[in-house]
């Protein structure tokens, strides 16, 4: 999966990686429709995306930022 290239490591992207990414995208689209900014569906999708990213990122680095919506 990881290949050494002189002083760095390069992640080899496989068909499985692509399928998982697209599968996760399909999941978010199906489970959280109508995700206009600021809607409940949008906030729930953000929580799910944070949960998924936290599985792969350094601890404490994944955060959902708050923002204000103006009509």
JSON list of N, CA and C in Angstrom, two decimals:
[
{"chain": "A", "resi": 1, "resn": "UNK", "atom": "N", "xyz": [0.83, -1.18, 0.00]},
{"chain": "A", "resi": 1, "resn": "UNK", "atom": "CA", "xyz": [0.00, 0.00, 0.00]},
{"chain": "A", "resi": 1, "resn": "UNK", "atom": "C", "xyz": [0.88, 1.25, 0.00]},
{"chain": "A", "resi": 2, "resn": "UNK", "atom": "N", "xyz": [1.86, 1.33, 0.89]},
{"chain": "A", "resi": 2, "resn": "UNK", "atom": "CA", "xyz": [2.78, 2.47, 0.92]},
{"chain": "A", "resi": 2, "resn": "UNK", "atom": "C", "xyz": [4.04, 2.09, 0.16]},
{"chain": "A", "resi": 3, "resn": "UNK", "atom": "N", "xyz": [4.53, 3.01, -0.66]},
{"chain": "A", "resi": 3, "resn": "UNK", "atom": "CA", "xyz": [5.77, 2.78, -1.38]},
{"chain": "A", "resi": 3, "resn": "UNK", "atom": "C", "xyz": [6.78, 3.86, -1.00]},
{"chain": "A", "resi": 4, "resn": "UNK", "atom": "N", "xyz": [8.01, 3.43, -0.84]},
{"chain": "A", "resi": 4, "resn": "UNK", "atom": "CA", "xyz": [9.07, 4.37, -0.49]},
{"chain": "A", "resi": 4, "resn": "UNK", "atom": "C", "xyz": [9.63, 4.97, -1.78]},
{"chain": "A", "resi": 5, "resn": "UNK", "atom": "N", "xyz": [9.74, 6.30, -1.81]},
{"chain": "A", "resi": 5, "resn": "UNK", "atom": "CA", "xyz": [10.31, 7.02, -2.95]},
{"chain": "A", "resi": 5, "resn": "UNK", "atom": "C", "xyz": [11.35, 7.98, -2.40]},
{"chain": "A", "resi": 6, "resn": "UNK", "atom": "N", "xyz": [12.59, 7.57, -2.37]},
{"chain": "A", "resi": 6, "resn": "UNK", "atom": "CA", "xyz": [13.72, 8.28, -1.76]},
{"chain": "A", "resi": 6, "resn": "UNK", "atom": "C", "xyz": [13.39, 8.63, -0.32]},
{"chain": "A", "resi": 7, "resn": "UNK", "atom": "N", "xyz": [13.11, 9.88, 0.01]},
{"chain": "A", "resi": 7, "resn": "UNK", "atom": "CA", "xyz": [12.91, 10.31, 1.40]},
{"chain": "A", "resi": 7, "resn": "UNK", "atom": "C", "xyz": [11.45, 10.36, 1.81]},
{"chain": "A", "resi": 8, "resn": "UNK", "atom": "N", "xyz": [10.53, 10.00, 0.93]},
{"chain": "A", "resi": 8, "resn": "UNK", "atom": "CA", "xyz": [9.10, 10.11, 1.26]},
{"chain": "A", "resi": 8, "resn": "UNK", "atom": "C", "xyz": [8.38, 8.79, 0.99]},
{"chain": "A", "resi": 9, "resn": "UNK", "atom": "N", "xyz": [7.20, 8.69, 1.53]},
{"chain": "A", "resi": 9, "resn": "UNK", "atom": "CA", "xyz": [6.35, 7.54, 1.27]},
{"chain": "A", "resi": 9, "resn": "UNK", "atom": "C", "xyz": [5.18, 7.99, 0.40]},
{"chain": "A", "resi": 10, "resn": "UNK", "atom": "N", "xyz": [4.81, 7.17, -0.54]},
{"chain": "A", "resi": 10, "resn": "UNK", "atom": "CA", "xyz": [3.70, 7.48, -1.44]},
{"chain": "A", "resi": 10, "resn": "UNK", "atom": "C", "xyz": [2.63, 6.41, -1.26]},
{"chain": "A", "resi": 11, "resn": "UNK", "atom": "N", "xyz": [1.40, 6.85, -1.01]},
{"chain": "A", "resi": 11, "resn": "UNK", "atom": "CA", "xyz": [0.28, 5.92, -0.86]},
{"chain": "A", "resi": 11, "resn": "UNK", "atom": "C", "xyz": [-0.20, 5.50, -2.24]},
{"chain": "A", "resi": 12, "resn": "UNK", "atom": "N", "xyz": [-0.26, 4.21, -2.45]},
{"chain": "A", "resi": 12, "resn": "UNK", "atom": "CA", "xyz": [-0.79, 3.69, -3.71]},
{"chain": "A", "resi": 12, "resn": "UNK", "atom": "C", "xyz": [-2.31, 3.61, -3.60]},
{"chain": "A", "resi": 13, "resn": "UNK", "atom": "N", "xyz": [-3.02, 4.35, -4.44]},
{"chain": "A", "resi": 13, "resn": "UNK", "atom": "CA", "xyz": [-4.47, 4.35, -4.43]},
{"chain": "A", "resi": 13, "resn": "UNK", "atom": "C", "xyz": [-4.96, 3.15, -5.23]},
{"chain": "A", "resi": 14, "resn": "UNK", "atom": "N", "xyz": [-5.74, 2.29, -4.59]},
{"chain": "A", "resi": 14, "resn": "UNK", "atom": "CA", "xyz": [-6.24, 1.08, -5.23]},
{"chain": "A", "resi": 14, "resn": "UNK", "atom": "C", "xyz": [-7.71, 1.23, -5.61]},
{"chain": "A", "resi": 15, "resn": "UNK", "atom": "N", "xyz": [-8.20, 0.30, -6.37]},
{"chain": "A", "resi": 15, "resn": "UNK", "atom": "CA", "xyz": [-9.61, 0.27, -6.74]},
{"chain": "A", "resi": 15, "resn": "UNK", "atom": "C", "xyz": [-10.47, 0.20, -5.48]},
{"chain": "A", "resi": 16, "resn": "UNK", "atom": "N", "xyz": [-10.03, -0.52, -4.48]},
{"chain": "A", "resi": 16, "resn": "UNK", "atom": "CA", "xyz": [-10.76, -0.62, -3.21]},
{"chain": "A", "resi": 16, "resn": "UNK", "atom": "C", "xyz": [-10.89, 0.74, -2.53]},
{"chain": "A", "resi": 17, "resn": "UNK", "atom": "N", "xyz": [-9.81, 1.53, -2.53]},
{"chain": "A", "resi": 17, "resn": "UNK", "atom": "CA", "xyz": [-9.87, 2.88, -1.95]},
{"chain": "A", "resi": 17, "resn": "UNK", "atom": "C", "xyz": [-10.92, 3.72, -2.66]},
{"chain": "A", "resi": 18, "resn": "UNK", "atom": "N", "xyz": [-10.91, 3.67, -3.98]},
{"chain": "A", "resi": 18, "resn": "UNK", "atom": "CA", "xyz": [-11.85, 4.46, -4.77]},
{"chain": "A", "resi": 18, "resn": "UNK", "atom": "C", "xyz": [-13.27, 4.01, -4.50]},
{"chain": "A", "resi": 19, "resn": "UNK", "atom": "N", "xyz": [-13.50, 2.70, -4.46]},
{"chain": "A", "resi": 19, "resn": "UNK", "atom": "CA", "xyz": [-14.84, 2.18, -4.20]},
{"chain": "A", "resi": 19, "resn": "UNK", "atom": "C", "xyz": [-15.34, 2.59, -2.82]},
{"chain": "A", "resi": 20, "resn": "UNK", "atom": "N", "xyz": [-14.46, 2.58, -1.81]},
{"chain": "A", "resi": 20, "resn": "UNK", "atom": "CA", "xyz": [-14.89, 3.00, -0.47]},
{"chain": "A", "resi": 20, "resn": "UNK", "atom": "C", "xyz": [-15.23, 4.48, -0.44]},
{"chain": "A", "resi": 21, "resn": "UNK", "atom": "N", "xyz": [-14.44, 5.30, -1.11]},
{"chain": "A", "resi": 21, "resn": "UNK", "atom": "CA", "xyz": [-14.72, 6.74, -1.14]},
{"chain": "A", "resi": 21, "resn": "UNK", "atom": "C", "xyz": [-16.04, 7.03, -1.83]},
{"chain": "A", "resi": 22, "resn": "UNK", "atom": "N", "xyz": [-16.27, 6.39, -2.97]},
{"chain": "A", "resi": 22, "resn": "UNK", "atom": "CA", "xyz": [-17.52, 6.60, -3.69]},
{"chain": "A", "resi": 22, "resn": "UNK", "atom": "C", "xyz": [-18.70, 6.01, -2.92]},
{"chain": "A", "resi": 23, "resn": "UNK", "atom": "N", "xyz": [-18.49, 4.89, -2.25]},
{"chain": "A", "resi": 23, "resn": "UNK", "atom": "CA", "xyz": [-19.55, 4.29, -1.43]},
{"chain": "A", "resi": 23, "resn": "UNK", "atom": "C", "xyz": [-19.94, 5.21, -0.28]},
{"chain": "A", "resi": 24, "resn": "UNK", "atom": "N", "xyz": [-18.95, 5.83, 0.35]},
{"chain": "A", "resi": 24, "resn": "UNK", "atom": "CA", "xyz": [-19.23, 6.77, 1.44]},
{"chain": "A", "resi": 24, "resn": "UNK", "atom": "C", "xyz": [-19.99, 7.99, 0.90]},
{"chain": "A", "resi": 25, "resn": "UNK", "atom": "N", "xyz": [-19.59, 8.47, -0.26]},
{"chain": "A", "resi": 25, "resn": "UNK", "atom": "CA", "xyz": [-20.29, 9.60, -0.88]},
{"chain": "A", "resi": 25, "resn": "UNK", "atom": "C", "xyz": [-21.74, 9.23, -1.15]},
{"chain": "A", "resi": 26, "resn": "UNK", "atom": "N", "xyz": [-21.97, 8.04, -1.70]},
{"chain": "A", "resi": 26, "resn": "UNK", "atom": "CA", "xyz": [-23.34, 7.57, -1.95]},
{"chain": "A", "resi": 26, "resn": "UNK", "atom": "C", "xyz": [-24.14, 7.49, -0.65]},
{"chain": "A", "resi": 27, "resn": "UNK", "atom": "N", "xyz": [-23.50, 7.02, 0.42]},
{"chain": "A", "resi": 27, "resn": "UNK", "atom": "CA", "xyz": [-24.17, 6.92, 1.73]},
{"chain": "A", "resi": 27, "resn": "UNK", "atom": "C", "xyz": [-24.63, 8.30, 2.21]},
{"chain": "A", "resi": 28, "resn": "UNK", "atom": "N", "xyz": [-23.75, 9.28, 2.15]},
{"chain": "A", "resi": 28, "resn": "UNK", "atom": "CA", "xyz": [-24.10, 10.63, 2.62]},
{"chain": "A", "resi": 28, "resn": "UNK", "atom": "C", "xyz": [-25.24, 11.21, 1.77]},
{"chain": "A", "resi": 29, "resn": "UNK", "atom": "N", "xyz": [-25.17, 11.03, 0.47]},
{"chain": "A", "resi": 29, "resn": "UNK", "atom": "CA", "xyz": [-26.22, 11.55, -0.41]},
{"chain": "A", "resi": 29, "resn": "UNK", "atom": "C", "xyz": [-27.56, 10.90, -0.09]},
{"chain": "A", "resi": 30, "resn": "UNK", "atom": "N", "xyz": [-27.56, 9.58, 0.13]},
{"chain": "A", "resi": 30, "resn": "UNK", "atom": "CA", "xyz": [-28.81, 8.86, 0.38]},
{"chain": "A", "resi": 30, "resn": "UNK", "atom": "C", "xyz": [-29.38, 9.15, 1.77]},
{"chain": "A", "resi": 31, "resn": "UNK", "atom": "N", "xyz": [-28.52, 9.20, 2.78]},
{"chain": "A", "resi": 31, "resn": "UNK", "atom": "CA", "xyz": [-29.01, 9.34, 4.16]},
{"chain": "A", "resi": 31, "resn": "UNK", "atom": "C", "xyz": [-29.30, 10.79, 4.55]},
{"chain": "A", "resi": 32, "resn": "UNK", "atom": "N", "xyz": [-28.71, 11.74, 3.85]},
{"chain": "A", "resi": 32, "resn": "UNK", "atom": "CA", "xyz": [-28.88, 13.15, 4.22]},
{"chain": "A", "resi": 32, "resn": "UNK", "atom": "C", "xyz": [-29.25, 13.98, 2.99]},
{"chain": "A", "resi": 33, "resn": "UNK", "atom": "N", "xyz": [-30.47, 13.80, 2.48]},
{"chain": "A", "resi": 33, "resn": "UNK", "atom": "CA", "xyz": [-30.88, 14.57, 1.29]},
{"chain": "A", "resi": 33, "resn": "UNK", "atom": "C", "xyz": [-31.14, 16.03, 1.64]},
{"chain": "A", "resi": 34, "resn": "UNK", "atom": "N", "xyz": [-31.23, 16.85, 0.62]},
{"chain": "A", "resi": 34, "resn": "UNK", "atom": "CA", "xyz": [-31.57, 18.27, 0.79]},
{"chain": "A", "resi": 34, "resn": "UNK", "atom": "C", "xyz": [-30.64, 18.98, 1.77]},
{"chain": "A", "resi": 35, "resn": "UNK", "atom": "N", "xyz": [-29.35, 18.90, 1.51]},
{"chain": "A", "resi": 35, "resn": "UNK", "atom": "CA", "xyz": [-28.35, 19.44, 2.43]},
{"chain": "A", "resi": 35, "resn": "UNK", "atom": "C", "xyz": [-28.02, 20.89, 2.15]},
{"chain": "A", "resi": 36, "resn": "UNK", "atom": "N", "xyz": [-29.00, 21.75, 2.14]},
{"chain": "A", "resi": 36, "resn": "UNK", "atom": "CA", "xyz": [-28.70, 23.17, 2.01]},
{"chain": "A", "resi": 36, "resn": "UNK", "atom": "C", "xyz": [-27.96, 23.64, 3.25]},
{"chain": "A", "resi": 37, "resn": "UNK", "atom": "N", "xyz": [-27.04, 24.57, 3.09]},
{"chain": "A", "resi": 37, "resn": "UNK", "atom": "CA", "xyz": [-26.25, 25.06, 4.22]},
{"chain": "A", "resi": 37, "resn": "UNK", "atom": "C", "xyz": [-27.14, 25.52, 5.36]},
{"chain": "A", "resi": 38, "resn": "UNK", "atom": "N", "xyz": [-26.84, 25.03, 6.55]},
{"chain": "A", "resi": 38, "resn": "UNK", "atom": "CA", "xyz": [-27.56, 25.43, 7.75]},
{"chain": "A", "resi": 38, "resn": "UNK", "atom": "C", "xyz": [-28.75, 24.57, 8.11]},
{"chain": "A", "resi": 39, "resn": "UNK", "atom": "N", "xyz": [-29.16, 23.66, 7.21]},
{"chain": "A", "resi": 39, "resn": "UNK", "atom": "CA", "xyz": [-30.32, 22.81, 7.50]},
{"chain": "A", "resi": 39, "resn": "UNK", "atom": "C", "xyz": [-29.92, 21.67, 8.44]},
{"chain": "A", "resi": 40, "resn": "UNK", "atom": "N", "xyz": [-30.92, 21.06, 9.05]},
{"chain": "A", "resi": 40, "resn": "UNK", "atom": "CA", "xyz": [-30.68, 19.93, 9.94]},
{"chain": "A", "resi": 40, "resn": "UNK", "atom": "C", "xyz": [-29.97, 18.80, 9.19]},
{"chain": "A", "resi": 41, "resn": "UNK", "atom": "N", "xyz": [-30.40, 18.54, 7.96]},
{"chain": "A", "resi": 41, "resn": "UNK", "atom": "CA", "xyz": [-29.78, 17.50, 7.16]},
{"chain": "A", "resi": 41, "resn": "UNK", "atom": "C", "xyz": [-28.30, 17.80, 6.91]},
{"chain": "A", "resi": 42, "resn": "UNK", "atom": "N", "xyz": [-27.98, 19.04, 6.68]},
{"chain": "A", "resi": 42, "resn": "UNK", "atom": "CA", "xyz": [-26.59, 19.46, 6.48]},
{"chain": "A", "resi": 42, "resn": "UNK", "atom": "C", "xyz": [-25.76, 19.24, 7.75]},
{"chain": "A", "resi": 43, "resn": "UNK", "atom": "N", "xyz": [-26.32, 19.60, 8.89]},
{"chain": "A", "resi": 43, "resn": "UNK", "atom": "CA", "xyz": [-25.60, 19.42, 10.16]},
{"chain": "A", "resi": 43, "resn": "UNK", "atom": "C", "xyz": [-25.38, 17.94, 10.46]},
{"chain": "A", "resi": 44, "resn": "UNK", "atom": "N", "xyz": [-26.40, 17.11, 10.19]},
{"chain": "A", "resi": 44, "resn": "UNK", "atom": "CA", "xyz": [-26.26, 15.67, 10.43]},
{"chain": "A", "resi": 44, "resn": "UNK", "atom": "C", "xyz": [-25.23, 15.05, 9.49]},
{"chain": "A", "resi": 45, "resn": "UNK", "atom": "N", "xyz": [-25.22, 15.50, 8.24]},
{"chain": "A", "resi": 45, "resn": "UNK", "atom": "CA", "xyz": [-24.22, 15.02, 7.29]},
{"chain": "A", "resi": 45, "resn": "UNK", "atom": "C", "xyz": [-22.82, 15.40, 7.76]},
{"chain": "A", "resi": 46, "resn": "UNK", "atom": "N", "xyz": [-22.67, 16.62, 8.27]},
{"chain": "A", "resi": 46, "resn": "UNK", "atom": "CA", "xyz": [-21.36, 17.07, 8.77]},
{"chain": "A", "resi": 46, "resn": "UNK", "atom": "C", "xyz": [-20.89, 16.19, 9.93]},
{"chain": "A", "resi": 47, "resn": "UNK", "atom": "N", "xyz": [-21.81, 15.82, 10.81]},
{"chain": "A", "resi": 47, "resn": "UNK", "atom": "CA", "xyz": [-21.44, 14.93, 11.93]},
{"chain": "A", "resi": 47, "resn": "UNK", "atom": "C", "xyz": [-20.98, 13.57, 11.41]},
{"chain": "A", "resi": 48, "resn": "UNK", "atom": "N", "xyz": [-21.68, 13.04, 10.40]},
{"chain": "A", "resi": 48, "resn": "UNK", "atom": "CA", "xyz": [-21.31, 11.74, 9.84]},
{"chain": "A", "resi": 48, "resn": "UNK", "atom": "C", "xyz": [-19.96, 11.81, 9.13]},
{"chain": "A", "resi": 49, "resn": "UNK", "atom": "N", "xyz": [-19.74, 12.88, 8.39]},
{"chain": "A", "resi": 49, "resn": "UNK", "atom": "CA", "xyz": [-18.46, 13.05, 7.70]},
{"chain": "A", "resi": 49, "resn": "UNK", "atom": "C", "xyz": [-17.32, 13.19, 8.72]},
{"chain": "A", "resi": 50, "resn": "UNK", "atom": "N", "xyz": [-17.55, 13.93, 9.78]},
{"chain": "A", "resi": 50, "resn": "UNK", "atom": "CA", "xyz": [-16.54, 14.07, 10.84]},
{"chain": "A", "resi": 50, "resn": "UNK", "atom": "C", "xyz": [-16.22, 12.71, 11.43]},
{"chain": "A", "resi": 51, "resn": "UNK", "atom": "N", "xyz": [-17.25, 11.92, 11.70]},
{"chain": "A", "resi": 51, "resn": "UNK", "atom": "CA", "xyz": [-17.07, 10.58, 12.27]},
{"chain": "A", "resi": 51, "resn": "UNK", "atom": "C", "xyz": [-16.19, 9.73, 11.34]},
{"chain": "A", "resi": 52, "resn": "UNK", "atom": "N", "xyz": [-16.47, 9.77, 10.06]},
{"chain": "A", "resi": 52, "resn": "UNK", "atom": "CA", "xyz": [-15.70, 8.97, 9.10]},
{"chain": "A", "resi": 52, "resn": "UNK", "atom": "C", "xyz": [-14.26, 9.47, 8.99]},
{"chain": "A", "resi": 53, "resn": "UNK", "atom": "N", "xyz": [-14.07, 10.77, 8.88]},
{"chain": "A", "resi": 53, "resn": "UNK", "atom": "CA", "xyz": [-12.72, 11.32, 8.76]},
{"chain": "A", "resi": 53, "resn": "UNK", "atom": "C", "xyz": [-11.89, 11.03, 10.01]},
{"chain": "A", "resi": 54, "resn": "UNK", "atom": "N", "xyz": [-12.52, 11.07, 11.18]},
{"chain": "A", "resi": 54, "resn": "UNK", "atom": "CA", "xyz": [-11.81, 10.83, 12.43]},
{"chain": "A", "resi": 54, "resn": "UNK", "atom": "C", "xyz": [-11.20, 9.43, 12.48]},
{"chain": "A", "resi": 55, "resn": "UNK", "atom": "N", "xyz": [-11.77, 8.51, 11.72]},
{"chain": "A", "resi": 55, "resn": "UNK", "atom": "CA", "xyz": [-11.22, 7.15, 11.66]},
{"chain": "A", "resi": 55, "resn": "UNK", "atom": "C", "xyz": [-9.84, 7.11, 11.01]},
{"chain": "A", "resi": 56, "resn": "UNK", "atom": "N", "xyz": [-9.54, 8.08, 10.16]},
{"chain": "A", "resi": 56, "resn": "UNK", "atom": "CA", "xyz": [-8.32, 8.04, 9.36]},
{"chain": "A", "resi": 56, "resn": "UNK", "atom": "C", "xyz": [-7.34, 9.18, 9.64]},
{"chain": "A", "resi": 57, "resn": "UNK", "atom": "N", "xyz": [-7.78, 10.21, 10.32]},
{"chain": "A", "resi": 57, "resn": "UNK", "atom": "CA", "xyz": [-6.93, 11.39, 10.56]},
{"chain": "A", "resi": 57, "resn": "UNK", "atom": "C", "xyz": [-6.33, 11.35, 11.97]},
{"chain": "A", "resi": 58, "resn": "UNK", "atom": "N", "xyz": [-5.34, 12.18, 12.20]},
{"chain": "A", "resi": 58, "resn": "UNK", "atom": "CA", "xyz": [-4.73, 12.26, 13.51]},
{"chain": "A", "resi": 58, "resn": "UNK", "atom": "C", "xyz": [-5.77, 12.65, 14.55]},
{"chain": "A", "resi": 59, "resn": "UNK", "atom": "N", "xyz": [-5.68, 12.08, 15.77]},
{"chain": "A", "resi": 59, "resn": "UNK", "atom": "CA", "xyz": [-6.65, 12.40, 16.82]},
{"chain": "A", "resi": 59, "resn": "UNK", "atom": "C", "xyz": [-6.75, 13.90, 17.08]},
{"chain": "A", "resi": 60, "resn": "UNK", "atom": "N", "xyz": [-7.98, 14.37, 17.18]},
{"chain": "A", "resi": 60, "resn": "UNK", "atom": "CA", "xyz": [-8.23, 15.77, 17.50]},
{"chain": "A", "resi": 60, "resn": "UNK", "atom": "C", "xyz": [-8.12, 16.74, 16.34]},
{"chain": "A", "resi": 61, "resn": "UNK", "atom": "N", "xyz": [-7.82, 16.24, 15.14]},
{"chain": "A", "resi": 61, "resn": "UNK", "atom": "CA", "xyz": [-7.62, 17.16, 14.01]},
{"chain": "A", "resi": 61, "resn": "UNK", "atom": "C", "xyz": [-8.88, 17.40, 13.19]},
{"chain": "A", "resi": 62, "resn": "UNK", "atom": "N", "xyz": [-9.90, 16.57, 13.37]},
{"chain": "A", "resi": 62, "resn": "UNK", "atom": "CA", "xyz": [-11.13, 16.72, 12.59]},
{"chain": "A", "resi": 62, "resn": "UNK", "atom": "C", "xyz": [-12.14, 17.50, 13.41]},
{"chain": "A", "resi": 63, "resn": "UNK", "atom": "N", "xyz": [-12.58, 18.63, 12.87]},
{"chain": "A", "resi": 63, "resn": "UNK", "atom": "CA", "xyz": [-13.53, 19.48, 13.59]},
{"chain": "A", "resi": 63, "resn": "UNK", "atom": "C", "xyz": [-14.59, 19.99, 12.63]},
{"chain": "A", "resi": 64, "resn": "UNK", "atom": "N", "xyz": [-15.78, 20.25, 13.19]},
{"chain": "A", "resi": 64, "resn": "UNK", "atom": "CA", "xyz": [-16.85, 20.88, 12.43]},
{"chain": "A", "resi": 64, "resn": "UNK", "atom": "C", "xyz": [-16.86, 22.35, 12.83]},
{"chain": "A", "resi": 65, "resn": "UNK", "atom": "N", "xyz": [-16.71, 23.22, 11.87]},
{"chain": "A", "resi": 65, "resn": "UNK", "atom": "CA", "xyz": [-16.68, 24.65, 12.16]},
{"chain": "A", "resi": 65, "resn": "UNK", "atom": "C", "xyz": [-18.10, 25.21, 12.17]},
{"chain": "A", "resi": 66, "resn": "UNK", "atom": "N", "xyz": [-18.37, 26.09, 13.12]},
{"chain": "A", "resi": 66, "resn": "UNK", "atom": "CA", "xyz": [-19.66, 26.77, 13.17]},
{"chain": "A", "resi": 66, "resn": "UNK", "atom": "C", "xyz": [-19.60, 28.00, 12.28]},
{"chain": "A", "resi": 67, "resn": "UNK", "atom": "N", "xyz": [-20.73, 28.35, 11.70]},
{"chain": "A", "resi": 67, "resn": "UNK", "atom": "CA", "xyz": [-20.80, 29.54, 10.85]},
{"chain": "A", "resi": 67, "resn": "UNK", "atom": "C", "xyz": [-22.22, 30.09, 10.89]},
{"chain": "A", "resi": 68, "resn": "UNK", "atom": "N", "xyz": [-22.36, 31.33, 10.48]},
{"chain": "A", "resi": 68, "resn": "UNK", "atom": "CA", "xyz": [-23.64, 32.02, 10.49]},
{"chain": "A", "resi": 68, "resn": "UNK", "atom": "C", "xyz": [-24.19, 32.09, 9.07]},
{"chain": "A", "resi": 69, "resn": "UNK", "atom": "N", "xyz": [-25.49, 31.84, 8.94]},
{"chain": "A", "resi": 69, "resn": "UNK", "atom": "CA", "xyz": [-26.16, 31.93, 7.64]},
{"chain": "A", "resi": 69, "resn": "UNK", "atom": "C", "xyz": [-26.98, 33.21, 7.60]},
{"chain": "A", "resi": 70, "resn": "UNK", "atom": "N", "xyz": [-26.83, 33.98, 6.55]},
{"chain": "A", "resi": 70, "resn": "UNK", "atom": "CA", "xyz": [-27.62, 35.21, 6.37]},
{"chain": "A", "resi": 70, "resn": "UNK", "atom": "C", "xyz": [-28.48, 35.04, 5.13]},
{"chain": "A", "resi": 71, "resn": "UNK", "atom": "N", "xyz": [-29.77, 35.37, 5.24]},
{"chain": "A", "resi": 71, "resn": "UNK", "atom": "CA", "xyz": [-30.65, 35.22, 4.06]},
{"chain": "A", "resi": 71, "resn": "UNK", "atom": "C", "xyz": [-30.32, 36.20, 2.96]}
]
